Amino acid sequence: MGLGSCISGCVTLIMLAVTGYLLWHFLGQPESFDEALTNLNNVLDNFSFDDFDFSNMFGDLDSNGGDGGGDYSGGSNHTLIWDLGQATENGLTLTLKNNLDETWQLEYQQAVANWMDSDPGIVQLESVRVEDYLKDKCKAEDGLMMVCNYNDGDNGMLGFNNLVFDQNDIIYSSVAVMNEYYLANADWDERLYTMCHEVGHGLGLDHTDENPYNKDLGNCMDYTDNPSANILPGDVNFARLRGIYGEVSRRLGSSLRRMMSSTTTEKSRDVPHNLEQAYDEAMANLKRHVSEEYHAAKKGEDAVDEDDGRERNLSGWRKLHQNKWAGHFVRELVDGYTIQTSVLYPRE
């Protein structure tokens, strides 16, 4: 046997080993052959080309580029951040408006506490209760996250988060919504998972994984068919937040940071007068589109109109990514402002 044959054989063995390792990882790192077969059957049973966004192979021609989030797999391919005039790398201090009825207070308080439960501290969330809970008060507001629940109907949106950001990828506002139509009678784990997930998007996080059939990663930004195993933020989520915002400085009082944040934001942000109108119109169009796709899928219909080959009623929205569990959409609003919406679909 010549030297060339030996080298060729070694290369083949290495390639087989790498392929085997990748397959093992893809199947959720099974601990036995039976578990591997079970996971493979789950993947094959639920396989669909609709679960793949092949446009991402060639990049997002309309994006601004940037870091896709390290271990994070979904959403946009650039990082959206809050910049509220705080000292660089001193963590994130963010105000949340609690526009939830009494039935959601425990889930909300638990999710907020969980997102602040890191050592060292990274995120400080300061909650303000909205008086006289009303759906109409669930509006985007400059420099804060609005968290709401209401019955949005059978529209295919279990929960969603809207991030409005400017041309520099600086977040203007976040709105996190829990849809009572699907969640009113859901169990505690399902509700806490959804709350944790949507608040996580509001902090600027994408998904850590978008395959619900592999082994659960144990964090609420992971797709899962088992919310009970993913109701908390995980180390990878906190590591990502630390990479974006740094750690909360113990040398600066939170009240001083809030004062600096409020002053800087008010003076530096020039918000278009018609931003709210553009936001409302965009969301009405997206909800109509998602609802049509959702009900078409339930009937076994295609989500594309055969007469013109275009997806139904996107109305200026671009689909960044979508599978049967979630969708990510983006649309330009006005004067350099853009909205990005992450939607969890009902698991049926």
Tab-separated table of C-alpha atoms in Angstrom:
chain	number	residue	atom	x	y	z
A	1	MET	CA	0.000	0.000	0.000
A	2	GLY	CA	1.460	3.308	-1.083
A	3	LEU	CA	1.722	6.530	0.908
A	4	GLY	CA	-1.032	8.129	-1.175
A	5	SER	CA	-3.454	5.319	-0.342
A	6	CYS	CA	-2.674	5.638	3.376
A	7	ILE	CA	-3.322	9.372	3.305
A	8	SER	CA	-6.555	8.859	1.354
A	9	GLY	CA	-7.713	6.231	3.830
A	10	CYS	CA	-6.954	8.506	6.796
A	11	VAL	CA	-8.822	11.407	5.230
A	12	THR	CA	-11.826	9.143	4.598
A	13	LEU	CA	-11.819	7.952	8.210
A	14	ILE	CA	-11.616	11.544	9.484
A	15	MET	CA	-14.504	12.592	7.252
A	16	LEU	CA	-16.622	9.667	8.454
A	17	ALA	CA	-15.842	10.510	12.070
A	18	VAL	CA	-16.760	14.181	11.597
A	19	THR	CA	-19.976	13.235	9.769
A	20	GLY	CA	-20.899	10.820	12.536
A	21	TYR	CA	-20.257	13.453	15.202
A	22	LEU	CA	-22.364	16.040	13.379
A	23	LEU	CA	-25.215	13.548	12.957
A	24	TRP	CA	-25.016	12.633	16.639
A	25	HIS	CA	-25.172	16.324	17.601
A	26	PHE	CA	-28.064	16.977	15.189
A	27	LEU	CA	-30.077	14.128	16.745
A	28	GLY	CA	-29.778	15.683	20.176
A	29	GLN	CA	-26.682	13.797	21.401
A	30	PRO	CA	-28.535	10.494	22.038
A	31	GLU	CA	-27.142	8.207	24.701
A	32	SER	CA	-28.243	4.980	23.017
A	33	PHE	CA	-28.954	3.624	19.549
A	34	ASP	CA	-32.685	3.355	20.350
A	35	GLU	CA	-32.784	7.023	21.377
A	36	ALA	CA	-31.003	7.969	18.146
A	37	LEU	CA	-33.602	6.062	16.074
A	38	THR	CA	-36.447	7.724	17.983
A	39	ASN	CA	-35.025	11.197	17.418
A	40	LEU	CA	-34.388	10.449	13.742
A	41	ASN	CA	-37.980	9.268	13.284
A	42	ASN	CA	-39.262	12.456	14.938
A	43	VAL	CA	-37.205	14.571	12.562
A	44	LEU	CA	-38.329	12.614	9.476
A	45	ASP	CA	-41.986	12.622	10.537
A	46	ASN	CA	-41.961	16.391	10.868
A	47	PHE	CA	-39.604	17.241	8.023
A	48	SER	CA	-40.674	19.971	5.640
A	49	PHE	CA	-38.748	22.191	3.265
A	50	ASP	CA	-40.844	25.032	4.695
A	51	ASP	CA	-38.755	24.709	7.866
A	52	PHE	CA	-35.680	25.938	6.034
A	53	ASP	CA	-34.942	29.508	5.010
A	54	PHE	CA	-32.701	28.955	1.990
A	55	SER	CA	-32.455	32.703	1.380
A	56	ASN	CA	-30.155	32.907	4.395
A	57	MET	CA	-27.598	30.834	2.470
A	58	PHE	CA	-26.950	33.901	0.372
A	59	GLY	CA	-27.258	36.480	3.103
A	60	ASP	CA	-29.900	39.074	3.732
A	61	LEU	CA	-29.597	41.509	0.871
A	62	ASP	CA	-31.452	44.179	2.817
A	63	SER	CA	-29.734	43.822	6.163
A	64	ASN	CA	-27.053	45.973	7.705
A	65	GLY	CA	-24.815	42.996	8.446
A	66	GLY	CA	-23.123	42.440	11.784
A	67	ASP	CA	-22.909	39.749	14.407
A	68	GLY	CA	-25.586	37.072	14.222
A	69	GLY	CA	-25.409	36.246	17.901
A	70	GLY	CA	-22.779	33.547	18.343
A	71	ASP	CA	-24.650	30.409	19.420
A	72	TYR	CA	-27.957	31.971	18.513
A	73	SER	CA	-29.609	30.463	15.476
A	74	GLY	CA	-32.692	32.438	14.569
A	75	GLY	CA	-34.108	35.832	13.772
A	76	SER	CA	-32.124	38.559	12.103
A	77	ASN	CA	-28.448	38.398	11.231
A	78	HIS	CA	-27.523	41.539	13.130
A	79	THR	CA	-27.701	42.587	16.770
A	80	LEU	CA	-30.373	44.967	18.012
A	81	ILE	CA	-29.502	46.690	21.291
A	82	TRP	CA	-30.927	49.074	23.825
A	83	ASP	CA	-28.832	52.224	24.210
A	84	LEU	CA	-30.416	54.380	26.889
A	85	GLY	CA	-27.453	56.624	27.647
A	86	GLN	CA	-26.047	54.291	30.292
A	87	ALA	CA	-22.335	53.982	30.953
A	88	THR	CA	-20.647	51.616	28.491
A	89	GLU	CA	-20.576	47.954	29.573
A	90	ASN	CA	-22.399	48.645	32.838
A	91	GLY	CA	-25.170	46.212	32.037
A	92	LEU	CA	-28.706	47.038	30.976
A	93	THR	CA	-31.238	48.854	33.136
A	94	LEU	CA	-34.614	48.795	31.415
A	95	THR	CA	-38.117	49.857	32.411
A	96	LEU	CA	-40.957	47.408	31.799
A	97	LYS	CA	-44.567	48.596	31.770
A	98	ASN	CA	-46.762	45.920	33.312
A	99	ASN	CA	-49.987	46.160	31.313
A	100	LEU	CA	-51.232	42.739	32.407
A	101	ASP	CA	-54.422	41.751	34.174
A	102	GLU	CA	-54.418	39.996	37.530
A	103	THR	CA	-54.272	36.511	35.998
A	104	TRP	CA	-50.748	37.130	34.643
A	105	GLN	CA	-49.065	38.842	37.570
A	106	LEU	CA	-47.362	35.752	39.016
A	107	GLU	CA	-45.936	34.636	35.664
A	108	TYR	CA	-44.718	38.148	34.927
A	109	GLN	CA	-43.078	38.633	38.329
A	110	GLN	CA	-41.393	35.240	38.095
A	111	ALA	CA	-40.089	35.863	34.561
A	112	VAL	CA	-38.720	39.287	35.495
A	113	ALA	CA	-36.984	37.854	38.560
A	114	ASN	CA	-35.527	35.024	36.475
A	115	TRP	CA	-34.048	37.405	33.878
A	116	MET	CA	-32.327	39.354	36.675
A	117	ASP	CA	-31.031	36.199	38.374
A	118	SER	CA	-27.466	36.147	37.072
A	119	ASP	CA	-24.175	36.423	38.897
A	120	PRO	CA	-22.669	38.875	38.207
A	121	GLY	CA	-25.723	40.971	37.435
A	122	ILE	CA	-26.343	41.876	33.802
A	123	VAL	CA	-29.941	43.046	33.541
A	124	GLN	CA	-31.901	45.281	35.919
A	125	LEU	CA	-35.598	45.367	35.045
A	126	GLU	CA	-37.650	48.058	36.728
A	127	SER	CA	-41.375	47.384	36.546
A	128	VAL	CA	-44.098	50.034	36.427
A	129	ARG	CA	-47.717	48.868	36.744
A	130	VAL	CA	-50.153	50.389	34.255
A	131	GLU	CA	-53.231	51.646	36.053
A	132	ASP	CA	-56.613	50.459	34.795
A	133	TYR	CA	-55.395	47.627	32.542
A	134	LEU	CA	-56.607	48.138	28.972
A	135	LYS	CA	-55.732	46.517	25.661
A	136	ASP	CA	-55.678	49.989	24.081
A	137	LYS	CA	-52.744	50.910	26.330
A	138	CYS	CA	-50.568	48.208	24.757
A	139	LYS	CA	-48.586	50.687	22.665
A	140	ALA	CA	-44.945	51.094	21.745
A	141	GLU	CA	-43.276	53.720	23.952
A	142	ASP	CA	-39.841	55.252	23.631
A	143	GLY	CA	-37.146	53.601	25.733
A	144	LEU	CA	-39.157	50.856	27.422
A	145	MET	CA	-40.738	47.402	27.030
A	146	MET	CA	-44.524	47.130	27.234
A	147	VAL	CA	-45.771	43.712	28.417
A	148	CYS	CA	-49.450	42.933	27.744
A	149	ASN	CA	-52.076	40.229	27.623
A	150	TYR	CA	-55.373	40.287	25.784
A	151	ASN	CA	-57.537	38.071	23.625
A	152	ASP	CA	-56.245	38.649	20.108
A	153	GLY	CA	-58.421	35.915	18.649
A	154	ASP	CA	-57.640	32.740	16.728
A	155	ASN	CA	-54.979	34.461	14.603
A	156	GLY	CA	-52.121	31.935	14.876
A	157	MET	CA	-50.091	34.156	17.223
A	158	LEU	CA	-49.655	32.474	20.621
A	159	GLY	CA	-47.286	35.207	21.740
A	160	PHE	CA	-45.211	37.815	19.957
A	161	ASN	CA	-42.698	40.588	20.492
A	162	ASN	CA	-42.276	43.729	18.421
A	163	LEU	CA	-38.946	45.553	18.388
A	164	VAL	CA	-38.883	48.983	16.767
A	165	PHE	CA	-35.358	50.179	16.011
A	166	ASP	CA	-33.598	52.940	14.114
A	167	GLN	CA	-31.080	52.905	11.262
A	168	ASN	CA	-28.266	52.249	13.760
A	169	ASP	CA	-29.964	49.097	15.116
A	170	ILE	CA	-30.739	50.919	18.370
A	171	ILE	CA	-34.006	49.715	19.886
A	172	TYR	CA	-36.665	52.389	20.276
A	173	SER	CA	-39.317	50.221	21.937
A	174	SER	CA	-40.474	46.680	22.623
A	175	VAL	CA	-43.996	45.307	22.975
A	176	ALA	CA	-44.467	41.742	24.295
A	177	VAL	CA	-47.956	40.236	23.961
A	178	MET	CA	-49.501	37.059	25.413
A	179	ASN	CA	-52.594	36.024	23.424
A	180	GLU	CA	-55.351	34.983	25.827
A	181	TYR	CA	-57.156	33.064	23.100
A	182	TYR	CA	-54.519	30.316	23.384
A	183	LEU	CA	-53.005	30.966	26.811
A	184	ALA	CA	-55.972	31.724	29.089
A	185	ASN	CA	-56.362	28.055	30.000
A	186	ALA	CA	-52.756	26.964	29.455
A	187	ASP	CA	-50.803	25.472	32.357
A	188	TRP	CA	-48.237	27.361	34.424
A	189	ASP	CA	-45.194	26.080	32.526
A	190	GLU	CA	-46.636	27.013	29.123
A	191	ARG	CA	-47.500	30.523	30.333
A	192	LEU	CA	-44.165	31.075	32.090
A	193	TYR	CA	-42.229	29.786	29.065
A	194	THR	CA	-44.110	32.174	26.762
A	195	MET	CA	-43.610	35.140	29.103
A	196	CYS	CA	-39.889	34.390	29.529
A	197	HIS	CA	-39.511	33.910	25.766
A	198	GLU	CA	-41.181	37.160	24.715
A	199	VAL	CA	-39.389	39.223	27.364
A	200	GLY	CA	-36.120	37.679	26.161
A	201	HIS	CA	-36.834	38.897	22.631
A	202	GLY	CA	-37.535	42.313	24.121
A	203	LEU	CA	-34.031	42.368	25.598
A	204	GLY	CA	-32.634	41.866	22.091
A	205	LEU	CA	-32.114	38.088	22.106
A	206	ASP	CA	-32.732	35.693	19.231
A	207	HIS	CA	-33.413	31.975	19.638
A	208	THR	CA	-30.693	29.660	20.888
A	209	ASP	CA	-32.069	26.781	18.822
A	210	GLU	CA	-34.942	26.268	16.392
A	211	ASN	CA	-35.256	22.469	16.336
A	212	PRO	CA	-37.812	21.339	18.955
A	213	TYR	CA	-37.012	17.662	18.338
A	214	ASN	CA	-33.449	17.674	19.617
A	215	LYS	CA	-32.478	17.610	23.275
A	216	ASP	CA	-33.909	20.550	25.224
A	217	LEU	CA	-31.290	23.191	25.955
A	218	GLY	CA	-32.933	24.184	29.225
A	219	ASN	CA	-33.518	27.851	28.395
A	220	CYS	CA	-36.652	29.717	27.381
A	221	MET	CA	-35.176	30.988	24.089
A	222	ASP	CA	-35.026	27.378	22.861
A	223	TYR	CA	-37.793	25.968	20.650
A	224	THR	CA	-39.450	23.108	22.459
A	225	ASP	CA	-42.455	20.820	22.604
A	226	ASN	CA	-41.803	20.557	26.344
A	227	PRO	CA	-42.058	24.014	27.959
A	228	SER	CA	-41.525	22.514	31.421
A	229	ALA	CA	-37.866	21.873	30.545
A	230	ASN	CA	-37.297	25.417	29.252
A	231	ILE	CA	-39.029	27.864	31.580
A	232	LEU	CA	-35.887	29.708	32.716
A	233	PRO	CA	-33.187	31.788	31.017
A	234	GLY	CA	-29.999	29.778	30.590
A	235	ASP	CA	-26.278	30.445	30.841
A	236	VAL	CA	-26.042	30.934	27.066
A	237	ASN	CA	-28.693	33.675	27.257
A	238	PHE	CA	-26.841	35.500	30.024
A	239	ALA	CA	-23.533	35.097	28.191
A	240	ARG	CA	-25.089	36.704	25.119
A	241	LEU	CA	-26.491	39.578	27.177
A	242	ARG	CA	-23.137	40.048	28.887
A	243	GLY	CA	-21.486	40.257	25.480
A	244	ILE	CA	-23.914	42.998	24.429
A	245	TYR	CA	-24.310	45.041	27.606
A	246	GLY	CA	-21.551	44.019	30.013
A	247	GLU	CA	-22.190	43.668	33.738
A	248	VAL	CA	-24.132	45.926	36.063
A	249	SER	CA	-21.655	48.208	37.801
A	250	ARG	CA	-21.908	48.209	41.593
A	251	ARG	CA	-20.153	51.569	41.643
A	252	LEU	CA	-23.097	53.387	40.038
A	253	GLY	CA	-26.437	53.688	41.774
A	254	SER	CA	-29.411	52.568	39.742
A	255	SER	CA	-31.194	55.862	40.351
A	256	LEU	CA	-28.257	57.798	38.874
A	257	ARG	CA	-28.228	55.535	35.815
A	258	ARG	CA	-31.959	56.020	35.339
A	259	MET	CA	-31.544	59.772	35.507
A	260	MET	CA	-28.707	59.672	32.963
A	261	SER	CA	-30.726	57.337	30.731
A	262	SER	CA	-33.886	59.441	30.797
A	263	THR	CA	-32.058	62.701	30.131
A	264	THR	CA	-29.980	61.324	27.277
A	265	THR	CA	-32.876	59.570	25.579
A	266	GLU	CA	-35.183	62.585	25.657
A	267	LYS	CA	-32.567	64.916	24.215
A	268	SER	CA	-31.096	62.641	21.535
A	269	ARG	CA	-34.106	60.903	20.000
A	270	ASP	CA	-35.996	62.606	17.206
A	271	VAL	CA	-39.087	60.437	16.757
A	272	PRO	CA	-41.209	60.859	13.577
A	273	HIS	CA	-44.689	62.164	14.341
A	274	ASN	CA	-46.310	59.418	12.226
A	275	LEU	CA	-44.369	56.492	13.727
A	276	GLU	CA	-47.320	55.255	15.809
A	277	GLN	CA	-49.642	55.277	12.805
A	278	ALA	CA	-47.103	53.392	10.687
A	279	TYR	CA	-46.623	50.882	13.520
A	280	ASP	CA	-50.362	50.234	13.892
A	281	GLU	CA	-50.872	49.791	10.144
A	282	ALA	CA	-47.905	47.438	9.854
A	283	MET	CA	-49.107	45.245	12.720
A	284	ALA	CA	-52.634	45.059	11.302
A	285	ASN	CA	-51.183	43.815	8.012
A	286	LEU	CA	-48.912	41.264	9.693
A	287	LYS	CA	-51.696	39.858	11.858
A	288	ARG	CA	-53.864	39.450	8.793
A	289	HIS	CA	-51.052	37.679	6.946
A	290	VAL	CA	-50.196	35.311	9.823
A	291	SER	CA	-53.869	34.512	10.397
A	292	GLU	CA	-54.417	33.676	6.731
A	293	GLU	CA	-51.364	31.414	6.626
A	294	TYR	CA	-52.320	29.744	9.897
A	295	HIS	CA	-55.862	28.920	8.837
A	296	ALA	CA	-54.754	27.907	5.336
A	297	ALA	CA	-52.273	25.471	6.881
A	298	LYS	CA	-54.968	24.042	9.158
A	299	LYS	CA	-57.085	23.376	6.069
A	300	GLY	CA	-54.135	21.824	4.253
A	301	GLU	CA	-53.948	24.671	1.756
A	302	ASP	CA	-50.830	26.316	0.365
A	303	ALA	CA	-49.977	29.723	1.816
A	304	VAL	CA	-49.180	31.062	-1.665
A	305	ASP	CA	-51.795	32.343	-4.070
A	306	GLU	CA	-51.561	30.279	-7.255
A	307	ASP	CA	-52.608	33.105	-9.539
A	308	ASP	CA	-49.561	35.289	-8.903
A	309	GLY	CA	-47.164	33.113	-6.847
A	310	ARG	CA	-46.831	35.722	-4.118
A	311	GLU	CA	-47.334	35.035	-0.440
A	312	ARG	CA	-50.570	36.399	0.894
A	313	ASN	CA	-50.771	39.975	2.125
A	314	LEU	CA	-47.183	40.526	3.232
A	315	SER	CA	-47.829	44.244	2.634
A	316	GLY	CA	-44.234	45.364	2.852
A	317	TRP	CA	-43.106	42.762	5.415
A	318	ARG	CA	-40.148	40.473	4.730
A	319	LYS	CA	-40.020	36.995	6.195
A	320	LEU	CA	-36.608	36.523	7.807
A	321	HIS	CA	-37.309	32.967	8.884
A	322	GLN	CA	-40.295	30.712	9.447
A	323	ASN	CA	-41.148	27.152	10.346
A	324	LYS	CA	-44.204	25.538	11.907
A	325	TRP	CA	-43.286	26.760	15.395
A	326	ALA	CA	-42.409	30.412	14.871
A	327	GLY	CA	-41.840	33.194	12.387
A	328	HIS	CA	-39.644	36.295	12.206
A	329	PHE	CA	-40.710	39.258	10.128
A	330	VAL	CA	-39.313	42.712	9.433
A	331	ARG	CA	-40.759	45.824	7.807
A	332	GLU	CA	-39.611	49.381	7.274
A	333	LEU	CA	-41.806	51.976	8.943
A	334	VAL	CA	-40.902	55.663	8.471
A	335	ASP	CA	-37.786	57.850	8.497
A	336	GLY	CA	-35.289	55.045	9.079
A	337	TYR	CA	-37.327	53.204	11.725
A	338	THR	CA	-37.991	49.485	11.285
A	339	ILE	CA	-40.125	46.929	13.099
A	340	GLN	CA	-39.044	43.334	13.704
A	341	THR	CA	-41.652	40.894	15.007
A	342	SER	CA	-40.972	37.444	16.474
A	343	VAL	CA	-44.043	35.204	16.673
A	344	LEU	CA	-44.620	31.950	18.532
A	345	TYR	CA	-47.244	29.819	16.796
A	346	PRO	CA	-49.683	27.553	18.661
A	347	ARG	CA	-48.422	23.997	19.096
A	348	GLU	CA	-51.184	21.835	17.682
